[in-house]
Short mmCIF file of C-alpha atoms and ligand atoms in Angstrom, two decimals:
data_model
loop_
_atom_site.label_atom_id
_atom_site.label_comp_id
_atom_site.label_asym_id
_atom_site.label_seq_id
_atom_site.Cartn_x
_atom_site.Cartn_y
_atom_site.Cartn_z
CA UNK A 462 -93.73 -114.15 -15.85
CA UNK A 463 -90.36 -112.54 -16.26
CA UNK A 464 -87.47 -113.13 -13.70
CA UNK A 465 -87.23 -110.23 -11.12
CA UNK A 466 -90.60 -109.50 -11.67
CA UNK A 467 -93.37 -109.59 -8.37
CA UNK A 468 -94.79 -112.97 -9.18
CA UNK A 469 -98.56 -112.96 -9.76
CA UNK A 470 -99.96 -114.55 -6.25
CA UNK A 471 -103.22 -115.23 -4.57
CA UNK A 472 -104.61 -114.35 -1.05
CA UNK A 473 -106.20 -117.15 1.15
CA UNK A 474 -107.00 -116.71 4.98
CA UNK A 475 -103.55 -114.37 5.66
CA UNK A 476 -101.49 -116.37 3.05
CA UNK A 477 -100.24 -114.85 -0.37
CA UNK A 478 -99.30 -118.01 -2.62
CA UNK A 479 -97.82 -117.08 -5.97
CA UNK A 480 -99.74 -118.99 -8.65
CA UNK A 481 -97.24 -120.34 -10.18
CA UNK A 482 -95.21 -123.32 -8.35
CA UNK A 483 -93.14 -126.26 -9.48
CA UNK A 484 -94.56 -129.71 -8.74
CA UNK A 485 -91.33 -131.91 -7.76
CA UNK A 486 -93.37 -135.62 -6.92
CA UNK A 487 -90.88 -138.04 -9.21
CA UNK A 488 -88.16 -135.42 -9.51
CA UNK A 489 -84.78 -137.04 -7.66
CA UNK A 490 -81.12 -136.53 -7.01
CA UNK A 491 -79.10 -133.97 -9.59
CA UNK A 492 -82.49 -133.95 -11.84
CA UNK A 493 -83.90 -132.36 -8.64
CA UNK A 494 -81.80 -130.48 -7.83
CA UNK A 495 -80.80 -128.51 -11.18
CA UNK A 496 -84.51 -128.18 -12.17
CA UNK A 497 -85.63 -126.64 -9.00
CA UNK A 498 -82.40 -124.31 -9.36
CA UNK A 499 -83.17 -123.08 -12.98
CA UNK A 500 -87.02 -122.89 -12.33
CA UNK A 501 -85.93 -120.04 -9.92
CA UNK A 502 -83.76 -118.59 -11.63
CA UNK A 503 -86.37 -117.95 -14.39
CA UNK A 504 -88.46 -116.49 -11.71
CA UNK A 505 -90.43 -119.32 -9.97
CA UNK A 506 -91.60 -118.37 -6.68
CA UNK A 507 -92.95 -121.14 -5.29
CA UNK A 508 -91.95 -125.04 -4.84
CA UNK A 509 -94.33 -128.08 -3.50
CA UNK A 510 -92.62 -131.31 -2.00
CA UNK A 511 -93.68 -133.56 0.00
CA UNK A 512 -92.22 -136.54 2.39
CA UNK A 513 -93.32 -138.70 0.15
CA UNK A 514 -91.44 -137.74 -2.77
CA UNK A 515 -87.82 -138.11 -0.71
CA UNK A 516 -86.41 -135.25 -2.49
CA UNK A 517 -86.90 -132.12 0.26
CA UNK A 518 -83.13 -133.06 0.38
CA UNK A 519 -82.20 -131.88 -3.29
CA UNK A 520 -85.24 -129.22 -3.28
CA UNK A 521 -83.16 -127.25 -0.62
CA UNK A 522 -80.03 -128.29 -2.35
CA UNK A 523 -81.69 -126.91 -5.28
CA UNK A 524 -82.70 -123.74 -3.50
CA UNK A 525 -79.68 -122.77 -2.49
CA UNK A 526 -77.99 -122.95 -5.20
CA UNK A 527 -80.49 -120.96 -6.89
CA UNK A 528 -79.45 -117.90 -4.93
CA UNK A 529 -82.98 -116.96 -4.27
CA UNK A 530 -83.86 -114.92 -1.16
CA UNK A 531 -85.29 -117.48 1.52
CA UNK A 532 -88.23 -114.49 1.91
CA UNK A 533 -88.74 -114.40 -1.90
CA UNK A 534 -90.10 -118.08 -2.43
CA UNK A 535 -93.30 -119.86 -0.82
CA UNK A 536 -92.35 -123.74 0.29
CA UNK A 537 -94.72 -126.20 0.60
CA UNK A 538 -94.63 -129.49 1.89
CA UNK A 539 -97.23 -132.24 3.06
CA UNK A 540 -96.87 -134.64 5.63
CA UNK A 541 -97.60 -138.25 5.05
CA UNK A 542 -101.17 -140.02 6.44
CA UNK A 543 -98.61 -142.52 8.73
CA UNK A 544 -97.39 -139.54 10.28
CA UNK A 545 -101.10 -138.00 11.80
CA UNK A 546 -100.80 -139.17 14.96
CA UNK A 547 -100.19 -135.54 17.27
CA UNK A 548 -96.62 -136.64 18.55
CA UNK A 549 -95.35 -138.11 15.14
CA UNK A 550 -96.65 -135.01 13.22
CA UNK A 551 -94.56 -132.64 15.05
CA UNK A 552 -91.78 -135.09 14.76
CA UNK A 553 -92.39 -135.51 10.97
CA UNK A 554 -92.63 -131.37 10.15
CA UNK A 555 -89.31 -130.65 12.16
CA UNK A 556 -87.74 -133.53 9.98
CA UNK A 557 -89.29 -132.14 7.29
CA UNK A 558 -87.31 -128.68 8.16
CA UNK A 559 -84.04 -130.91 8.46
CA UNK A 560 -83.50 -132.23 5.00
CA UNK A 561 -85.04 -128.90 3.65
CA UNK A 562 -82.48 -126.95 5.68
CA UNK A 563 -85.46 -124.46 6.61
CA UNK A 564 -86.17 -123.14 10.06
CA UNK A 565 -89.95 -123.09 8.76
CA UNK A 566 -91.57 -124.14 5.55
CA UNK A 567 -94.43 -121.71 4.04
CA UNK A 568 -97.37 -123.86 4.07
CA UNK A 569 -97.42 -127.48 5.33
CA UNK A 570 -99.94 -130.20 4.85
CA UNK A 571 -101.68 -133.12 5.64
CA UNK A 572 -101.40 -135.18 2.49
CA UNK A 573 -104.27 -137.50 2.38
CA UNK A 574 -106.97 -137.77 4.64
CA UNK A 575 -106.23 -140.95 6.76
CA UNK A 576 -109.46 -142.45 8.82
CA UNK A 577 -107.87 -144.74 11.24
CA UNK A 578 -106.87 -141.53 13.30
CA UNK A 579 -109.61 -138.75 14.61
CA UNK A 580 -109.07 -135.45 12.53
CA UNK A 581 -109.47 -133.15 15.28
CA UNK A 582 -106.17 -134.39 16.68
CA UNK A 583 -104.23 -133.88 13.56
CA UNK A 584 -105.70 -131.34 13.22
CA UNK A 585 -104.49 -130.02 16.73
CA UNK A 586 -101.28 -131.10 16.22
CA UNK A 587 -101.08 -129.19 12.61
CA UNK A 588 -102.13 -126.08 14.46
CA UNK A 589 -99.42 -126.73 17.08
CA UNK A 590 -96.80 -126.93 14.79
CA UNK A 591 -97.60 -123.74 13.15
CA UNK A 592 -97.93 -121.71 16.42
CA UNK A 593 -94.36 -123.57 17.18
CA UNK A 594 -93.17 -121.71 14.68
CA UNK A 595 -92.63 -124.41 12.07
CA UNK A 596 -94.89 -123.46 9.32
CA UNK A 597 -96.19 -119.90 8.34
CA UNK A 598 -99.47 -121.05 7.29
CA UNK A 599 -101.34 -125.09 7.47
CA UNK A 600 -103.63 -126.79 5.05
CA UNK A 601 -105.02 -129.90 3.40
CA UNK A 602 -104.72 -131.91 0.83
CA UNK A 603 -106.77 -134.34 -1.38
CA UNK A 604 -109.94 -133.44 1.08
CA UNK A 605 -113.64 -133.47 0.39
CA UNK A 606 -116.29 -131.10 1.02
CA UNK A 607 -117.43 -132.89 4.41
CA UNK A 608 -114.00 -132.99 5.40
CA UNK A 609 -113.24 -129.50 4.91
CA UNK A 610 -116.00 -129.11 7.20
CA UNK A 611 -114.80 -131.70 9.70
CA UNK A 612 -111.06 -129.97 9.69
CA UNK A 613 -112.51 -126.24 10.08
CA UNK A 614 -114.44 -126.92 12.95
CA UNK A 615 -111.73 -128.67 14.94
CA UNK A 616 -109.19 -125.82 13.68
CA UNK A 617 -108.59 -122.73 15.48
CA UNK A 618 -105.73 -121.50 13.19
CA UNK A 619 -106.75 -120.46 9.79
CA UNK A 620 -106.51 -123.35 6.88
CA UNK A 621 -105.00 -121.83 3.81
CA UNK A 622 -105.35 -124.13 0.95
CA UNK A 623 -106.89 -127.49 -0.15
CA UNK A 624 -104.32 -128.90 -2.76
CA UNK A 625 -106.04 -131.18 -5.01
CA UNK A 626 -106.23 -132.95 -9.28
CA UNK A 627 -107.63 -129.84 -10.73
CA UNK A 628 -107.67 -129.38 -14.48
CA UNK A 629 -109.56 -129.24 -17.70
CA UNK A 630 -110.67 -133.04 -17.86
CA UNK A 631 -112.03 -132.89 -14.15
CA UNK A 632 -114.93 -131.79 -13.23
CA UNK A 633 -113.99 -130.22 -9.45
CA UNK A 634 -116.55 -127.37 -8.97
CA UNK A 635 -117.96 -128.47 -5.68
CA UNK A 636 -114.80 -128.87 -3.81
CA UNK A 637 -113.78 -125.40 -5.18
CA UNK A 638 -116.64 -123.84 -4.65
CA UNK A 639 -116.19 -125.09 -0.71
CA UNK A 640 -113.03 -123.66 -0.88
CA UNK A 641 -114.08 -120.51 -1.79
CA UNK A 642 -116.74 -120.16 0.65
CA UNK A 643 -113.99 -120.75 3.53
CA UNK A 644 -111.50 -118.24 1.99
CA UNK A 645 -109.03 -120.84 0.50
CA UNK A 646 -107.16 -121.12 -1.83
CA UNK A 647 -107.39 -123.88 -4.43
CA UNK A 648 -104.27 -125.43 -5.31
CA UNK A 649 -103.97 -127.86 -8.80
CA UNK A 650 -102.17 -130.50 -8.69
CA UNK A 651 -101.70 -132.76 -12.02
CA UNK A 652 -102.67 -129.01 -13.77
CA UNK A 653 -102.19 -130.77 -17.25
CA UNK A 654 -103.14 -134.28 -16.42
CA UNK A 655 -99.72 -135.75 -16.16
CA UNK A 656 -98.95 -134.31 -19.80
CA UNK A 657 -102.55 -135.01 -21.42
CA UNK A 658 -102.88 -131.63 -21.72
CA UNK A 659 -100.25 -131.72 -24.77
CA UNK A 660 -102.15 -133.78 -26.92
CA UNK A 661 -105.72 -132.27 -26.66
CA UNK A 662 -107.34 -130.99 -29.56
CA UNK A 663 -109.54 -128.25 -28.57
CA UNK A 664 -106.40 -126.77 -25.96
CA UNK A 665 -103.78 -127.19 -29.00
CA UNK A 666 -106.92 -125.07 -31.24
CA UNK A 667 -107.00 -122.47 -28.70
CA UNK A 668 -103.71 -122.41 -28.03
CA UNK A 669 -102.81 -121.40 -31.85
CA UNK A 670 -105.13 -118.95 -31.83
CA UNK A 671 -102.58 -117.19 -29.19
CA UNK A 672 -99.44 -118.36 -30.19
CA UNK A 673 -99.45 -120.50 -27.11
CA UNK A 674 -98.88 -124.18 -26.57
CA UNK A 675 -101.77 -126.64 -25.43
CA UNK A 676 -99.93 -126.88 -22.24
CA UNK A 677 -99.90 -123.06 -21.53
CA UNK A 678 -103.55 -123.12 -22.36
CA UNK A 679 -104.47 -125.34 -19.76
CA UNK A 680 -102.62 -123.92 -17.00
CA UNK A 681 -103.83 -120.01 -18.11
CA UNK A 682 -107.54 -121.71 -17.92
CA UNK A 683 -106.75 -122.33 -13.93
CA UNK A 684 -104.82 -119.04 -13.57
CA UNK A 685 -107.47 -117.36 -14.74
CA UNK A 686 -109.69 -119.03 -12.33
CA UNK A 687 -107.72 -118.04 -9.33
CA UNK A 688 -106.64 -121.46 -9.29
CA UNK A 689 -102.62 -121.92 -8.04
CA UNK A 690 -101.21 -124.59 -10.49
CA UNK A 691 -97.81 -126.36 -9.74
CA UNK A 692 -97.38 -128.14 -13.11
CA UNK A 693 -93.93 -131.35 -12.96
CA UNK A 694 -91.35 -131.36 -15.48
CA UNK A 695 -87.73 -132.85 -15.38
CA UNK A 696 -86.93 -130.78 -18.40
CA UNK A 697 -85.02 -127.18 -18.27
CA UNK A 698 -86.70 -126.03 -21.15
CA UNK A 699 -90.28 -127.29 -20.55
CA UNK A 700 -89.87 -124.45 -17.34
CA UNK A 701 -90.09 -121.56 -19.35
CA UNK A 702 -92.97 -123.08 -21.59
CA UNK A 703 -94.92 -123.57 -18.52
CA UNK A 704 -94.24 -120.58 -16.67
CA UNK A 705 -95.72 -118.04 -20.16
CA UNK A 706 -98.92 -118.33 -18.98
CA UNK A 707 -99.29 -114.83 -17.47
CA UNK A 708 -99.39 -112.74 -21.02
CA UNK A 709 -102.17 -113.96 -22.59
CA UNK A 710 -105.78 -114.00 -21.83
CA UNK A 711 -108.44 -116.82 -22.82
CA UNK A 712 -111.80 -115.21 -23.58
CA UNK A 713 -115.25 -116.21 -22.06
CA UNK A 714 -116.04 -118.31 -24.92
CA UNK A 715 -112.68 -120.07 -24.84
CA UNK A 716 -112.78 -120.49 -20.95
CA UNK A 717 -116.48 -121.88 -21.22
CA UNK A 718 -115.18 -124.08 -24.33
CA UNK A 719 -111.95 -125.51 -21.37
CA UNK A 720 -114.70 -126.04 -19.25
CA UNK A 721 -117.11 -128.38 -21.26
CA UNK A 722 -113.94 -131.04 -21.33
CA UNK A 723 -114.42 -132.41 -17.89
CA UNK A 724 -115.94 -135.78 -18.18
CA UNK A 725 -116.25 -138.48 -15.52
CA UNK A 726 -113.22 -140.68 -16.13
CA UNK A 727 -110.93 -137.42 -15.79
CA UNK A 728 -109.11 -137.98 -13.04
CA UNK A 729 -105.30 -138.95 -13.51
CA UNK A 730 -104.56 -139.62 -9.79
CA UNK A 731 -105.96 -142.87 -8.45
CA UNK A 732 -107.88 -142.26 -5.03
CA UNK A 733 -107.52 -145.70 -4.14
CA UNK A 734 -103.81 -144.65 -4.13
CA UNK A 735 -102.10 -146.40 -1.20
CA UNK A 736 -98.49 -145.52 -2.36
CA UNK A 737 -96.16 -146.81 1.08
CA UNK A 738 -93.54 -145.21 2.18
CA UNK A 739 -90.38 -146.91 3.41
CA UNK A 740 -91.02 -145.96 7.31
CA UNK A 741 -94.61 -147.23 6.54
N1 NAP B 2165 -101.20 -133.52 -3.02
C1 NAP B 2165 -101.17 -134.62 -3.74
O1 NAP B 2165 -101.71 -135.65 -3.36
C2 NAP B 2165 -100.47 -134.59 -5.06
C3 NAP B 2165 -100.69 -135.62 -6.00
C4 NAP B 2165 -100.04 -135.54 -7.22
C5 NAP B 2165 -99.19 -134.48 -7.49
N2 NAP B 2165 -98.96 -133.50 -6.56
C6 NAP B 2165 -98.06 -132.35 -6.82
O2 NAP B 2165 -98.45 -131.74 -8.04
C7 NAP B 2165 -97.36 -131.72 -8.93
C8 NAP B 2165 -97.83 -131.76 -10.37
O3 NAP B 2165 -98.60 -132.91 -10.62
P1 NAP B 2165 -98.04 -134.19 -11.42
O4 NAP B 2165 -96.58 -134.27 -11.25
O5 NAP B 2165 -98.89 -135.32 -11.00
O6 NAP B 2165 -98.47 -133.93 -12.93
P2 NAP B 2165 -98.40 -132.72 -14.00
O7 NAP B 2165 -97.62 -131.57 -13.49
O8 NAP B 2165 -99.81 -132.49 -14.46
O9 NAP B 2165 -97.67 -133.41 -15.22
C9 NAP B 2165 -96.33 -133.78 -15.16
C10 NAP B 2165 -96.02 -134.54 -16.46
O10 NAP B 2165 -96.19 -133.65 -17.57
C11 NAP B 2165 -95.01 -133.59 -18.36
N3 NAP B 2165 -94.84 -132.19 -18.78
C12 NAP B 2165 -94.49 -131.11 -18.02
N4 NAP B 2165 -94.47 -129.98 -18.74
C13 NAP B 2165 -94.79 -130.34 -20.01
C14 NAP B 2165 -94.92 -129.62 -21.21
N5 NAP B 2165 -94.71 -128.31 -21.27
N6 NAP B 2165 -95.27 -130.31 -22.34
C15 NAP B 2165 -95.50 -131.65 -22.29
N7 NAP B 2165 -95.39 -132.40 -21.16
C16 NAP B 2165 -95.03 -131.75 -20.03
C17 NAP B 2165 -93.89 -134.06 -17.44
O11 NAP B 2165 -92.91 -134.75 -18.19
P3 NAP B 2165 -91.37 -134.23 -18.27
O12 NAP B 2165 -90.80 -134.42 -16.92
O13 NAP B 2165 -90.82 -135.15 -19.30
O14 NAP B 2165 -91.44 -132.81 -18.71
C18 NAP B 2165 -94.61 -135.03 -16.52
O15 NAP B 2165 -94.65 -136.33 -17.11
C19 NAP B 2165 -96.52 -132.91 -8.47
O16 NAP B 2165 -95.23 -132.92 -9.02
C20 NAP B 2165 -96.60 -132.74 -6.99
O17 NAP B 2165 -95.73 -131.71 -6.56
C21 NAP B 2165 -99.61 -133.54 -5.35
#
C-alpha cells in the first residue's frame, strides 16, 4: 500500500470497504489520537471504533488532524448490546456522530448479539438510522450463522458486513461461507491473534521466504481471501509493517499450509465476554 495510492477495497451489498483498516479497541487519549493520524497519513483508508472503546473522541481528533478527505476514509463503528432497544439505538448512533464529529459514519454496527431484546426491532431501528441518514451502510458483529439468518429476514436494508475473530489459528469457514452466500463482506477482527501471529513458526518460515514478517504473513493470508483485516497497534512504526501486505503473494501451497493452523482452542476473544460499560 503506498500513500496516495487507491486503497485495495472489497464490494459487499453496495458497500466498497478498503481491506485494510486500523483496529483502535485499547487505543486512548494522545496514543489515539497520533496513531490514527500517522496510520492515514501512510495511506490507511479505513478506521473501526466502537462505543465501547471510549475513544471515537480522539479517532476524530485523530482524523482531523490527519488532513484526510472525510470522502477518502471508510468509518466504522458498533453500537453496544445495552443500547438495542429501537429508541436508545438511534440515540446511541447520533451520539456516536457527536464525539466523532461526523454527520454520518460509513458502516455502523450492532456489536454483540444481545438476547434479552427481539432482533427484528434492532434490527428495525438499525435500518432506521441508516435511511435517517446516519450511516451509509449497517451490519453485524460477532453473529452466527442462524443469526445472520434471523437479522436478514427482519432487514429490509442491505447488511454489509459481519465483523468477527478471523485468523490463522481459527477455524471460521462456516460463518464465512454464510457470509458469502448473502453478499457480505467478512471483516477480521484480532487478524493476528492479539500479536500471536509474531511468534508462529510456520508464518515466520513463510514469511522469510518473502522477505516479509510473520505478522504480514498472516494478514496477506486474509487479504488474499477477500477477508477485510483491521489489525491494533499503539506503535507508529508497527503501521507501516502491517500495512506491506499488498506486494507480495502467498502461493496455494503456502495458503493451504496458513490454513491447516486452525485448531479448536484458537480463539483469542472470549465469547463469554461480558465487558460493561460505564452507562451499563
Ligand atoms: N467486533 C468485536 O467484537 C471486536 C472484538 C475485538 C476487536 N475488534 C476490533 O478489531 C481490532 C483488532 O483486534 P485486536 O485489537 O483484538 O487484536 P490484533 O489487532 O489481532 O492484535 C493487536 C495486538 O498485536 C500487537 N501488534 C500489532 N502489530 C504488531 C506487529 N506488527 N508485530 C507484533 N505485534 C503487533 C499490538 O501491540 P502494540 O500495540 O504493542 O503494537 C496488540 O497487542 C480491535 O482493535 C478492534 O478495532 C472488534
Amino acid at each position: 500500500m503506498t500513500a496516495g495510492a487507491p486503497a485495495p477495497s472489497v464490494e459487499a451489498n453496495g458497500a466498497r470497504i478498503p481491506l485494510l483498516g486500523l483496529g483502535t479497541w485499547e487505543l486512548r487519549g494522545r496514543t489515539c489520537a497520533r496513531v490514527v493520524e500517522q496510520a492515514l497519513r501512510l495511506g490507511y483508508r479505513h478506521l473501526d471504533t466502537a462505543e465501547l472503546y471510549e475513544n471515537e473522541r480522539e479517532v476524530g481528533e485523530g482524523f482531523r488532524a490527519s488532513g484526510a478527505k472525510r470522502n477518502d476514509v471508510f468509518v466504522t463503528t458498533k453500537i453496544w448490546p445495552s443500547h438495542f432497544a429501537p429508541r436508545e439505538l438511534a440515540r446511541a448512533a447520533r451520539d456516536c456522530l457527536v464525539r466523532l464529529r461526523l454527520s454520518e459514519v460509513d458502516l455502523l454496527l450492532l456489536h454483540w448479539p444481545n438476547p434479552q431484546i427481539p432482533l427484528p426491532d434492532t434490527i428495525g431501528a438499525l435500518c432506521k438510522v441508516k435511511r435517517d441518514g446516519l450511516a451509509r451502510h449497517i451490519g453485524v458483529s460477532n453473529f452466527t450463522v442462524a443469526l445472520i439468518d434471523e437479522a436478514l429476514a427482519a432487514s429490509n436494508e442491505p447488511l454489509v458486513c459481519n465483523q468477527i475473530e478471523c485468523h490463522p489459528f481459527l477455524d471460521q469457514s462456516k460463518v464465512i461461507k454464510a457470509c458469502r452466500a448473502h453478499g457480505m463482506a467478512v471483516v477480521a477482527y484480532s487478524p493476528i491473534a492479539r500479536g500471536d501471529a509474531r511468534g508462529n513458526a510456520v508464518l515466520g518460515r513463510i514469511g522469510a521466504a518473502h522477505k516479509k514478517t510473520a505478522v504480514q504473513v498472516c494478514l496477506r493470508f486474509l487479504v488474499q481471501h477477500g477477508i477485510v483485516v483491521i489489525p491494533r497497534t499503539s506503535k507508529v512504526e508497527r503501521l507501516s509493517e502491517n500495512a506491506a501486505i499488498f506486494d507480495f503473494e502467498l502461493s496455494k501451497q503456502e495458503m493451504t499450509e496458513i490454513a491447516g493452523l486452525a485448531h479448536p482452542g484458537g480463539r483469542v476473544v472470549d465469547w463469554a465476554f461480558s465487558g460493561r460499560p460505564k452507562w451499563d
